[in-house]
Amino acid sequence: MDKTITAYTSTDLAGDPESYWFSSQWLRGSRHLAVRSAPVIAVVQELATILRDEQTPAPHALLALRRAVRLLAVLAGGTRDENRRREDYRHDLDIDLDVERGRILDLEDAARSVNSTRFAATWLRGSPAEAIRTAPVIAIVDTLLGDLTGVAPAAEVYRRLRHAVQVLSVFAREDRHEPDHRPER
């Protein structure tokens, strides 16, 4: 009996070309292309669904956010600013300033935003598990999903992913330092 071991080839994955495309882009170092693949888009889409689903317990939604952030952080090359080149930072700052020049909120405008007020109160007085279900956090995930499926250049989408991961990672790790509120025995 012949017990020859054969190597897997790309034709072995013919049933799932999207997964094959993702893995080949990721392994060849094309992160900016890999982030627009079906598996990554599916993770972001599922995260948005979980955050909106009030039937999912808040701790489970927070766990899903943490898992998604860990995966996306790897795809984005980490979340630390010290890993970024100075030119990238200056370029990002220039873009952000150009976008914000035409839009300045005053205190009354901010106070009128019910969703923003809910987010602020929940973040500052509540728990991260509750805060991740507020409109501003869900909007970050929705915007990221739109960027991943949109027509912007891959390098721009990659930059936006890095920014989203930086913000979402704050929500994902915040409650690790909260005091334990369990009753004493």
Short mmCIF file of N, CA and C in Angstrom, two decimals:
data_model
loop_
_atom_site.label_atom_id
_atom_site.label_comp_id
_atom_site.label_asym_id
_atom_site.label_seq_id
_atom_site.Cartn_x
_atom_site.Cartn_y
_atom_site.Cartn_z
N MET A 1 0.84 -1.16 0.00
CA MET A 1 0.00 0.00 0.00
C MET A 1 0.89 1.24 0.00
N ASP A 2 0.57 2.20 -0.85
CA ASP A 2 1.36 3.42 -0.98
C ASP A 2 0.89 4.46 0.03
N LYS A 3 1.75 4.88 0.93
CA LYS A 3 1.41 5.88 1.94
C LYS A 3 2.13 7.19 1.66
N THR A 4 2.12 7.58 0.43
CA THR A 4 2.78 8.81 0.03
C THR A 4 1.99 10.00 0.54
N ILE A 5 2.70 10.96 1.12
CA ILE A 5 2.06 12.18 1.59
C ILE A 5 2.20 13.22 0.50
N THR A 6 1.09 13.78 0.11
CA THR A 6 1.13 14.80 -0.94
C THR A 6 0.98 16.17 -0.32
N ALA A 7 1.61 17.14 -0.91
CA ALA A 7 1.52 18.52 -0.43
C ALA A 7 0.22 19.14 -0.91
N TYR A 8 -0.32 20.00 -0.09
CA TYR A 8 -1.53 20.72 -0.48
C TYR A 8 -1.15 21.83 -1.45
N THR A 9 -2.00 22.05 -2.39
CA THR A 9 -1.78 23.11 -3.37
C THR A 9 -2.94 24.08 -3.32
N SER A 10 -2.84 25.12 -4.06
CA SER A 10 -3.89 26.13 -4.07
C SER A 10 -5.22 25.55 -4.57
N THR A 11 -5.17 24.50 -5.37
CA THR A 11 -6.41 23.92 -5.87
C THR A 11 -7.17 23.20 -4.76
N ASP A 12 -6.48 22.85 -3.65
CA ASP A 12 -7.17 22.22 -2.54
C ASP A 12 -8.13 23.20 -1.85
N LEU A 13 -7.91 24.47 -2.02
CA LEU A 13 -8.75 25.48 -1.40
C LEU A 13 -9.73 26.10 -2.40
N ALA A 14 -9.91 25.45 -3.52
CA ALA A 14 -10.75 26.00 -4.57
C ALA A 14 -12.18 26.24 -4.10
N GLY A 15 -12.64 25.52 -3.08
CA GLY A 15 -13.99 25.71 -2.57
C GLY A 15 -14.15 27.02 -1.82
N ASP A 16 -13.07 27.64 -1.39
CA ASP A 16 -13.15 28.90 -0.64
C ASP A 16 -12.08 29.86 -1.14
N PRO A 17 -12.28 30.45 -2.30
CA PRO A 17 -11.25 31.32 -2.87
C PRO A 17 -11.01 32.58 -2.04
N GLU A 18 -12.01 33.07 -1.33
CA GLU A 18 -11.82 34.27 -0.50
C GLU A 18 -10.83 34.01 0.63
N SER A 19 -10.94 32.85 1.26
CA SER A 19 -10.00 32.51 2.33
C SER A 19 -8.60 32.32 1.77
N TYR A 20 -8.50 31.73 0.62
CA TYR A 20 -7.19 31.54 -0.01
C TYR A 20 -6.57 32.88 -0.36
N TRP A 21 -7.38 33.80 -0.92
CA TRP A 21 -6.88 35.12 -1.27
C TRP A 21 -6.39 35.85 -0.02
N PHE A 22 -7.17 35.80 1.07
CA PHE A 22 -6.77 36.44 2.32
C PHE A 22 -5.43 35.89 2.81
N SER A 23 -5.33 34.56 2.86
CA SER A 23 -4.10 33.96 3.39
C SER A 23 -2.90 34.28 2.50
N SER A 24 -3.07 34.27 1.21
CA SER A 24 -1.94 34.56 0.34
C SER A 24 -1.50 36.02 0.47
N GLN A 25 -2.45 36.95 0.60
CA GLN A 25 -2.09 38.36 0.79
C GLN A 25 -1.42 38.57 2.14
N TRP A 26 -1.97 37.96 3.17
CA TRP A 26 -1.41 38.12 4.51
C TRP A 26 0.00 37.55 4.59
N LEU A 27 0.19 36.34 4.09
CA LEU A 27 1.49 35.69 4.19
C LEU A 27 2.55 36.34 3.31
N ARG A 28 2.14 36.98 2.25
CA ARG A 28 3.10 37.67 1.37
C ARG A 28 3.37 39.10 1.81
N GLY A 29 2.78 39.50 2.92
CA GLY A 29 3.06 40.82 3.47
C GLY A 29 2.24 41.96 2.92
N SER A 30 1.16 41.68 2.25
CA SER A 30 0.31 42.74 1.70
C SER A 30 -0.86 43.00 2.65
N ARG A 31 -0.54 43.49 3.84
CA ARG A 31 -1.60 43.71 4.84
C ARG A 31 -2.66 44.68 4.34
N HIS A 32 -2.24 45.70 3.63
CA HIS A 32 -3.21 46.69 3.16
C HIS A 32 -4.23 46.08 2.19
N LEU A 33 -3.87 45.00 1.53
CA LEU A 33 -4.82 44.29 0.68
C LEU A 33 -5.60 43.24 1.47
N ALA A 34 -4.95 42.60 2.42
CA ALA A 34 -5.59 41.54 3.20
C ALA A 34 -6.73 42.07 4.06
N VAL A 35 -6.64 43.32 4.49
CA VAL A 35 -7.70 43.85 5.36
C VAL A 35 -9.03 44.02 4.64
N ARG A 36 -9.00 44.00 3.32
CA ARG A 36 -10.23 44.12 2.55
C ARG A 36 -10.76 42.76 2.10
N SER A 37 -10.35 41.71 2.74
CA SER A 37 -10.79 40.38 2.33
C SER A 37 -12.08 39.99 3.06
N ALA A 38 -12.74 39.00 2.51
CA ALA A 38 -14.02 38.54 3.06
C ALA A 38 -13.93 38.12 4.53
N PRO A 39 -12.90 37.39 4.97
CA PRO A 39 -12.86 37.01 6.39
C PRO A 39 -12.78 38.21 7.32
N VAL A 40 -12.02 39.23 6.96
CA VAL A 40 -11.89 40.42 7.81
C VAL A 40 -13.19 41.21 7.81
N ILE A 41 -13.77 41.39 6.65
CA ILE A 41 -15.05 42.10 6.56
C ILE A 41 -16.11 41.37 7.36
N ALA A 42 -16.11 40.04 7.31
CA ALA A 42 -17.09 39.26 8.07
C ALA A 42 -16.92 39.46 9.58
N VAL A 43 -15.68 39.56 10.05
CA VAL A 43 -15.44 39.80 11.48
C VAL A 43 -16.00 41.15 11.89
N VAL A 44 -15.74 42.18 11.11
CA VAL A 44 -16.23 43.52 11.44
C VAL A 44 -17.76 43.57 11.36
N GLN A 45 -18.31 42.92 10.36
CA GLN A 45 -19.76 42.89 10.22
C GLN A 45 -20.42 42.16 11.39
N GLU A 46 -19.86 41.04 11.79
CA GLU A 46 -20.39 40.28 12.92
C GLU A 46 -20.25 41.08 14.22
N LEU A 47 -19.14 41.80 14.37
CA LEU A 47 -18.96 42.64 15.55
C LEU A 47 -20.06 43.70 15.63
N ALA A 48 -20.35 44.34 14.52
CA ALA A 48 -21.43 45.34 14.49
C ALA A 48 -22.76 44.71 14.88
N THR A 49 -23.02 43.52 14.39
CA THR A 49 -24.26 42.81 14.73
C THR A 49 -24.33 42.51 16.22
N ILE A 50 -23.24 42.03 16.78
CA ILE A 50 -23.20 41.69 18.20
C ILE A 50 -23.40 42.94 19.07
N LEU A 51 -22.75 44.04 18.70
CA LEU A 51 -22.88 45.27 19.50
C LEU A 51 -24.31 45.81 19.48
N ARG A 52 -25.02 45.61 18.37
CA ARG A 52 -26.41 46.07 18.28
C ARG A 52 -27.41 45.12 18.94
N ASP A 53 -27.04 43.87 19.10
CA ASP A 53 -27.96 42.85 19.60
C ASP A 53 -28.12 42.97 21.12
N GLU A 54 -29.22 43.53 21.55
CA GLU A 54 -29.48 43.71 22.99
C GLU A 54 -29.70 42.37 23.70
N GLN A 55 -29.92 41.30 22.95
CA GLN A 55 -30.10 39.98 23.55
C GLN A 55 -28.77 39.36 23.98
N THR A 56 -27.69 39.82 23.38
CA THR A 56 -26.37 39.33 23.76
C THR A 56 -25.98 40.03 25.06
N PRO A 57 -25.66 39.28 26.10
CA PRO A 57 -25.25 39.92 27.36
C PRO A 57 -24.05 40.83 27.15
N ALA A 58 -24.03 41.93 27.87
CA ALA A 58 -22.97 42.93 27.73
C ALA A 58 -21.57 42.34 27.89
N PRO A 59 -21.34 41.45 28.88
CA PRO A 59 -19.99 40.87 28.99
C PRO A 59 -19.59 40.05 27.76
N HIS A 60 -20.56 39.39 27.12
CA HIS A 60 -20.26 38.61 25.91
C HIS A 60 -19.94 39.54 24.74
N ALA A 61 -20.65 40.67 24.67
CA ALA A 61 -20.36 41.64 23.62
C ALA A 61 -18.96 42.23 23.82
N LEU A 62 -18.59 42.49 25.06
CA LEU A 62 -17.25 43.01 25.35
C LEU A 62 -16.19 41.98 24.98
N LEU A 63 -16.45 40.71 25.25
CA LEU A 63 -15.52 39.65 24.87
C LEU A 63 -15.36 39.59 23.35
N ALA A 64 -16.47 39.72 22.63
CA ALA A 64 -16.41 39.71 21.17
C ALA A 64 -15.60 40.90 20.66
N LEU A 65 -15.78 42.06 21.29
CA LEU A 65 -15.00 43.23 20.90
C LEU A 65 -13.51 42.98 21.13
N ARG A 66 -13.17 42.41 22.27
CA ARG A 66 -11.77 42.12 22.57
C ARG A 66 -11.16 41.18 21.55
N ARG A 67 -11.90 40.16 21.18
CA ARG A 67 -11.39 39.20 20.19
C ARG A 67 -11.19 39.86 18.84
N ALA A 68 -12.17 40.67 18.44
CA ALA A 68 -12.06 41.36 17.15
C ALA A 68 -10.88 42.32 17.15
N VAL A 69 -10.70 43.05 18.25
CA VAL A 69 -9.59 44.01 18.32
C VAL A 69 -8.26 43.29 18.26
N ARG A 70 -8.14 42.15 18.93
CA ARG A 70 -6.87 41.40 18.86
C ARG A 70 -6.55 41.01 17.43
N LEU A 71 -7.54 40.50 16.72
CA LEU A 71 -7.32 40.11 15.33
C LEU A 71 -7.00 41.32 14.46
N LEU A 72 -7.80 42.36 14.57
CA LEU A 72 -7.59 43.54 13.74
C LEU A 72 -6.27 44.24 14.06
N ALA A 73 -5.84 44.19 15.33
CA ALA A 73 -4.56 44.79 15.70
C ALA A 73 -3.40 44.08 15.00
N VAL A 74 -3.51 42.78 14.88
CA VAL A 74 -2.46 42.04 14.17
C VAL A 74 -2.46 42.44 12.69
N LEU A 75 -3.63 42.56 12.11
CA LEU A 75 -3.72 42.95 10.71
C LEU A 75 -3.25 44.39 10.50
N ALA A 76 -3.49 45.24 11.50
CA ALA A 76 -3.10 46.65 11.38
C ALA A 76 -1.66 46.88 11.79
N GLY A 77 -0.97 45.86 12.19
CA GLY A 77 0.43 46.01 12.56
C GLY A 77 0.62 46.55 13.95
N GLY A 78 -0.34 46.36 14.82
CA GLY A 78 -0.23 46.83 16.20
C GLY A 78 -0.97 48.12 16.41
N THR A 79 -1.07 48.52 17.66
CA THR A 79 -1.82 49.72 17.99
C THR A 79 -0.96 50.80 18.64
N ARG A 80 0.33 50.60 18.78
CA ARG A 80 1.19 51.56 19.47
C ARG A 80 1.69 52.64 18.53
N ASP A 81 1.60 53.86 18.97
CA ASP A 81 2.06 54.99 18.17
C ASP A 81 3.55 54.93 17.91
N GLU A 82 4.32 54.35 18.85
CA GLU A 82 5.76 54.33 18.64
C GLU A 82 6.16 53.47 17.46
N ASN A 83 5.28 52.62 16.97
CA ASN A 83 5.59 51.80 15.80
C ASN A 83 5.38 52.56 14.49
N ARG A 84 4.76 53.72 14.57
CA ARG A 84 4.45 54.47 13.36
C ARG A 84 5.60 55.39 13.00
N ARG A 85 5.80 55.58 11.72
CA ARG A 85 6.81 56.52 11.26
C ARG A 85 6.30 57.94 11.43
N ARG A 86 7.19 58.88 11.65
CA ARG A 86 6.82 60.28 11.84
C ARG A 86 6.06 60.83 10.64
N GLU A 87 6.44 60.45 9.45
CA GLU A 87 5.77 60.96 8.26
C GLU A 87 4.30 60.52 8.24
N ASP A 88 4.03 59.29 8.64
CA ASP A 88 2.66 58.81 8.70
C ASP A 88 1.85 59.65 9.67
N TYR A 89 2.46 59.95 10.81
CA TYR A 89 1.75 60.73 11.83
C TYR A 89 1.43 62.13 11.31
N ARG A 90 2.43 62.78 10.68
CA ARG A 90 2.20 64.13 10.15
C ARG A 90 1.13 64.10 9.06
N HIS A 91 1.19 63.11 8.19
CA HIS A 91 0.20 62.99 7.12
C HIS A 91 -1.19 62.81 7.71
N ASP A 92 -1.32 61.93 8.72
CA ASP A 92 -2.61 61.71 9.36
C ASP A 92 -3.12 62.99 10.01
N LEU A 93 -2.24 63.73 10.65
CA LEU A 93 -2.62 64.97 11.32
C LEU A 93 -3.11 65.98 10.30
N ASP A 94 -2.43 66.09 9.16
CA ASP A 94 -2.84 67.02 8.12
C ASP A 94 -4.23 66.68 7.60
N ILE A 95 -4.48 65.40 7.37
CA ILE A 95 -5.80 64.97 6.88
C ILE A 95 -6.86 65.27 7.93
N ASP A 96 -6.59 64.93 9.19
CA ASP A 96 -7.56 65.16 10.25
C ASP A 96 -7.86 66.65 10.40
N LEU A 97 -6.84 67.51 10.29
CA LEU A 97 -7.07 68.95 10.41
C LEU A 97 -7.90 69.47 9.24
N ASP A 98 -7.64 68.97 8.04
CA ASP A 98 -8.42 69.39 6.88
C ASP A 98 -9.88 69.02 7.03
N VAL A 99 -10.16 67.85 7.57
CA VAL A 99 -11.54 67.40 7.75
C VAL A 99 -12.23 68.24 8.81
N GLU A 100 -11.53 68.54 9.88
CA GLU A 100 -12.14 69.23 11.01
C GLU A 100 -12.26 70.74 10.85
N ARG A 101 -11.55 71.33 9.89
CA ARG A 101 -11.58 72.79 9.74
C ARG A 101 -12.98 73.33 9.52
N GLY A 102 -13.79 72.64 8.79
CA GLY A 102 -15.14 73.12 8.50
C GLY A 102 -16.16 72.75 9.55
N ARG A 103 -15.79 72.09 10.61
CA ARG A 103 -16.77 71.60 11.58
C ARG A 103 -16.24 71.76 13.00
N ILE A 104 -16.76 72.74 13.70
CA ILE A 104 -16.37 72.95 15.09
C ILE A 104 -17.63 72.96 15.93
N LEU A 105 -17.71 72.06 16.88
CA LEU A 105 -18.86 71.98 17.78
C LEU A 105 -18.66 72.89 18.97
N ASP A 106 -19.72 73.53 19.39
CA ASP A 106 -19.62 74.24 20.65
C ASP A 106 -20.28 73.37 21.72
N LEU A 107 -20.22 73.81 22.95
CA LEU A 107 -20.71 73.03 24.08
C LEU A 107 -22.20 72.72 23.96
N GLU A 108 -22.99 73.67 23.45
CA GLU A 108 -24.43 73.44 23.28
C GLU A 108 -24.71 72.36 22.25
N ASP A 109 -23.95 72.37 21.14
CA ASP A 109 -24.13 71.34 20.12
C ASP A 109 -23.84 69.95 20.69
N ALA A 110 -22.77 69.85 21.45
CA ALA A 110 -22.41 68.57 22.05
C ALA A 110 -23.47 68.12 23.05
N ALA A 111 -24.00 69.04 23.84
CA ALA A 111 -25.01 68.69 24.84
C ALA A 111 -26.31 68.24 24.20
N ARG A 112 -26.61 68.74 22.99
CA ARG A 112 -27.85 68.35 22.31
C ARG A 112 -27.79 66.94 21.72
N SER A 113 -26.62 66.39 21.59
CA SER A 113 -26.49 65.05 21.02
C SER A 113 -26.80 64.01 22.09
N VAL A 114 -27.99 63.45 22.02
CA VAL A 114 -28.44 62.48 23.01
C VAL A 114 -27.52 61.26 23.02
N ASN A 115 -27.14 60.78 21.85
CA ASN A 115 -26.28 59.60 21.77
C ASN A 115 -24.91 59.87 22.36
N SER A 116 -24.36 61.05 22.11
CA SER A 116 -23.06 61.38 22.65
C SER A 116 -23.12 61.54 24.17
N THR A 117 -24.20 62.14 24.66
CA THR A 117 -24.36 62.29 26.10
C THR A 117 -24.50 60.93 26.77
N ARG A 118 -25.26 60.05 26.14
CA ARG A 118 -25.41 58.68 26.68
C ARG A 118 -24.06 57.97 26.72
N PHE A 119 -23.30 58.11 25.62
CA PHE A 119 -21.97 57.49 25.57
C PHE A 119 -21.09 58.02 26.70
N ALA A 120 -21.03 59.34 26.84
CA ALA A 120 -20.16 59.94 27.86
C ALA A 120 -20.54 59.48 29.26
N ALA A 121 -21.83 59.49 29.56
CA ALA A 121 -22.27 59.08 30.89
C ALA A 121 -21.98 57.60 31.13
N THR A 122 -22.23 56.78 30.14
CA THR A 122 -21.99 55.34 30.28
C THR A 122 -20.51 55.05 30.41
N TRP A 123 -19.68 55.73 29.62
CA TRP A 123 -18.24 55.51 29.67
C TRP A 123 -17.65 55.96 31.00
N LEU A 124 -18.08 57.11 31.46
CA LEU A 124 -17.49 57.68 32.67
C LEU A 124 -18.10 57.12 33.96
N ARG A 125 -19.38 56.78 33.93
CA ARG A 125 -20.04 56.32 35.15
C ARG A 125 -20.46 54.86 35.12
N GLY A 126 -20.56 54.31 33.93
CA GLY A 126 -21.02 52.93 33.79
C GLY A 126 -19.88 51.97 33.60
N SER A 127 -20.08 51.03 32.71
CA SER A 127 -19.05 50.03 32.46
C SER A 127 -18.72 50.00 30.97
N PRO A 128 -17.52 49.56 30.64
CA PRO A 128 -17.16 49.45 29.22
C PRO A 128 -18.10 48.52 28.46
N ALA A 129 -18.60 47.50 29.13
CA ALA A 129 -19.51 46.56 28.46
C ALA A 129 -20.79 47.27 28.03
N GLU A 130 -21.21 48.28 28.77
CA GLU A 130 -22.38 49.06 28.39
C GLU A 130 -22.01 50.13 27.36
N ALA A 131 -20.84 50.72 27.52
CA ALA A 131 -20.42 51.82 26.64
C ALA A 131 -20.23 51.36 25.20
N ILE A 132 -19.82 50.12 25.00
CA ILE A 132 -19.57 49.66 23.63
C ILE A 132 -20.85 49.51 22.83
N ARG A 133 -21.98 49.59 23.50
CA ARG A 133 -23.27 49.48 22.82
C ARG A 133 -23.88 50.83 22.51
N THR A 134 -23.13 51.90 22.69
CA THR A 134 -23.66 53.23 22.40
C THR A 134 -23.37 53.60 20.95
N ALA A 135 -24.13 54.56 20.45
CA ALA A 135 -24.07 54.94 19.04
C ALA A 135 -22.67 55.36 18.57
N PRO A 136 -21.91 56.14 19.33
CA PRO A 136 -20.58 56.51 18.81
C PRO A 136 -19.64 55.31 18.58
N VAL A 137 -19.69 54.32 19.46
CA VAL A 137 -18.82 53.15 19.29
C VAL A 137 -19.30 52.31 18.11
N ILE A 138 -20.59 52.10 18.02
CA ILE A 138 -21.14 51.35 16.89
C ILE A 138 -20.84 52.09 15.58
N ALA A 139 -20.87 53.41 15.62
CA ALA A 139 -20.56 54.19 14.41
C ALA A 139 -19.11 53.96 13.95
N ILE A 140 -18.20 53.79 14.88
CA ILE A 140 -16.80 53.50 14.51
C ILE A 140 -16.74 52.18 13.76
N VAL A 141 -17.44 51.16 14.27
CA VAL A 141 -17.44 49.84 13.63
C VAL A 141 -18.13 49.92 12.27
N ASP A 142 -19.26 50.63 12.20
CA ASP A 142 -19.97 50.78 10.93
C ASP A 142 -19.12 51.52 9.89
N THR A 143 -18.44 52.57 10.32
CA THR A 143 -17.60 53.34 9.41
C THR A 143 -16.45 52.47 8.91
N LEU A 144 -15.86 51.69 9.81
CA LEU A 144 -14.80 50.77 9.40
C LEU A 144 -15.31 49.77 8.38
N LEU A 145 -16.49 49.23 8.62
CA LEU A 145 -17.08 48.29 7.67
C LEU A 145 -17.29 48.96 6.31
N GLY A 146 -17.77 50.19 6.33
CA GLY A 146 -17.94 50.93 5.08
C GLY A 146 -16.61 51.17 4.36
N ASP A 147 -15.58 51.47 5.15
CA ASP A 147 -14.25 51.67 4.55
C ASP A 147 -13.73 50.38 3.92
N LEU A 148 -13.93 49.26 4.60
CA LEU A 148 -13.43 47.98 4.08
C LEU A 148 -14.13 47.57 2.80
N THR A 149 -15.38 47.96 2.66
CA THR A 149 -16.14 47.56 1.47
C THR A 149 -16.26 48.68 0.44
N GLY A 150 -15.66 49.83 0.73
CA GLY A 150 -15.76 50.99 -0.16
C GLY A 150 -14.72 50.99 -1.26
N VAL A 151 -14.58 52.14 -1.90
CA VAL A 151 -13.70 52.24 -3.06
C VAL A 151 -12.43 53.05 -2.79
N ALA A 152 -12.18 53.43 -1.54
CA ALA A 152 -10.96 54.18 -1.22
C ALA A 152 -9.73 53.32 -1.53
N PRO A 153 -8.59 53.96 -1.78
CA PRO A 153 -7.36 53.19 -2.03
C PRO A 153 -7.01 52.31 -0.83
N ALA A 154 -6.40 51.19 -1.11
CA ALA A 154 -6.08 50.21 -0.06
C ALA A 154 -5.23 50.81 1.05
N ALA A 155 -4.28 51.66 0.71
CA ALA A 155 -3.42 52.26 1.73
C ALA A 155 -4.23 53.15 2.67
N GLU A 156 -5.22 53.86 2.14
CA GLU A 156 -6.08 54.71 2.97
C GLU A 156 -6.96 53.87 3.89
N VAL A 157 -7.49 52.78 3.37
CA VAL A 157 -8.30 51.88 4.18
C VAL A 157 -7.46 51.28 5.30
N TYR A 158 -6.24 50.93 4.99
CA TYR A 158 -5.33 50.39 6.00
C TYR A 158 -5.07 51.41 7.10
N ARG A 159 -4.87 52.68 6.72
CA ARG A 159 -4.66 53.75 7.71
C ARG A 159 -5.90 53.92 8.59
N ARG A 160 -7.06 53.87 7.99
CA ARG A 160 -8.31 54.01 8.75
C ARG A 160 -8.50 52.82 9.70
N LEU A 161 -8.13 51.63 9.25
CA LEU A 161 -8.19 50.46 10.13
C LEU A 161 -7.31 50.66 11.35
N ARG A 162 -6.11 51.16 11.14
CA ARG A 162 -5.20 51.42 12.27
C ARG A 162 -5.82 52.38 13.27
N HIS A 163 -6.44 53.44 12.78
CA HIS A 163 -7.08 54.40 13.68
C HIS A 163 -8.25 53.76 14.43
N ALA A 164 -9.07 53.00 13.74
CA ALA A 164 -10.21 52.35 14.39
C ALA A 164 -9.74 51.38 15.47
N VAL A 165 -8.69 50.62 15.17
CA VAL A 165 -8.16 49.67 16.15
C VAL A 165 -7.63 50.39 17.37
N GLN A 166 -6.99 51.52 17.17
CA GLN A 166 -6.48 52.29 18.31
C GLN A 166 -7.62 52.69 19.25
N VAL A 167 -8.70 53.18 18.69
CA VAL A 167 -9.83 53.60 19.52
C VAL A 167 -10.53 52.39 20.14
N LEU A 168 -10.82 51.39 19.35
CA LEU A 168 -11.53 50.22 19.86
C LEU A 168 -10.72 49.46 20.91
N SER A 169 -9.41 49.51 20.81
CA SER A 169 -8.59 48.80 21.80
C SER A 169 -8.73 49.43 23.18
N VAL A 170 -9.02 50.71 23.26
CA VAL A 170 -9.27 51.35 24.55
C VAL A 170 -10.52 50.76 25.19
N PHE A 171 -11.57 50.60 24.41
CA PHE A 171 -12.81 50.02 24.93
C PHE A 171 -12.61 48.55 25.31
N ALA A 172 -11.79 47.86 24.56
CA ALA A 172 -11.59 46.43 24.78
C ALA A 172 -10.83 46.12 26.06
N ARG A 173 -9.99 47.01 26.52
CA ARG A 173 -9.18 46.68 27.69
C ARG A 173 -9.49 47.52 28.92
N GLU A 174 -10.42 48.43 28.84
CA GLU A 174 -10.65 49.40 29.91
C GLU A 174 -11.04 48.77 31.24
N ASP A 175 -11.92 47.78 31.25
CA ASP A 175 -12.43 47.31 32.54
C ASP A 175 -11.48 46.38 33.29
N ARG A 176 -10.33 46.13 32.77
CA ARG A 176 -9.38 45.27 33.48
C ARG A 176 -8.88 45.91 34.76
N HIS A 177 -9.03 47.22 34.89
CA HIS A 177 -8.53 47.92 36.06
C HIS A 177 -9.65 48.40 36.98
N GLU A 178 -10.88 48.02 36.66
CA GLU A 178 -11.99 48.42 37.51
C GLU A 178 -11.95 47.65 38.81
N PRO A 179 -12.39 48.29 39.90
CA PRO A 179 -12.42 47.58 41.17
C PRO A 179 -13.47 46.48 41.14
N ASP A 180 -13.26 45.48 41.92
CA ASP A 180 -14.18 44.37 42.02
C ASP A 180 -15.35 44.80 42.91
N HIS A 181 -16.55 44.76 42.37
CA HIS A 181 -17.73 45.23 43.11
C HIS A 181 -18.53 44.08 43.72
N ARG A 182 -17.92 42.91 43.85
CA ARG A 182 -18.64 41.79 44.44
C ARG A 182 -18.80 42.00 45.95
N PRO A 183 -19.94 41.61 46.50
CA PRO A 183 -20.13 41.78 47.95
C PRO A 183 -19.17 40.90 48.73
N GLU A 184 -18.71 41.44 49.86
CA GLU A 184 -17.80 40.67 50.71
C GLU A 184 -18.61 39.65 51.51
N ARG A 185 -17.97 38.55 51.87
CA ARG A 185 -18.65 37.50 52.64
C ARG A 185 -18.35 37.65 54.09
#
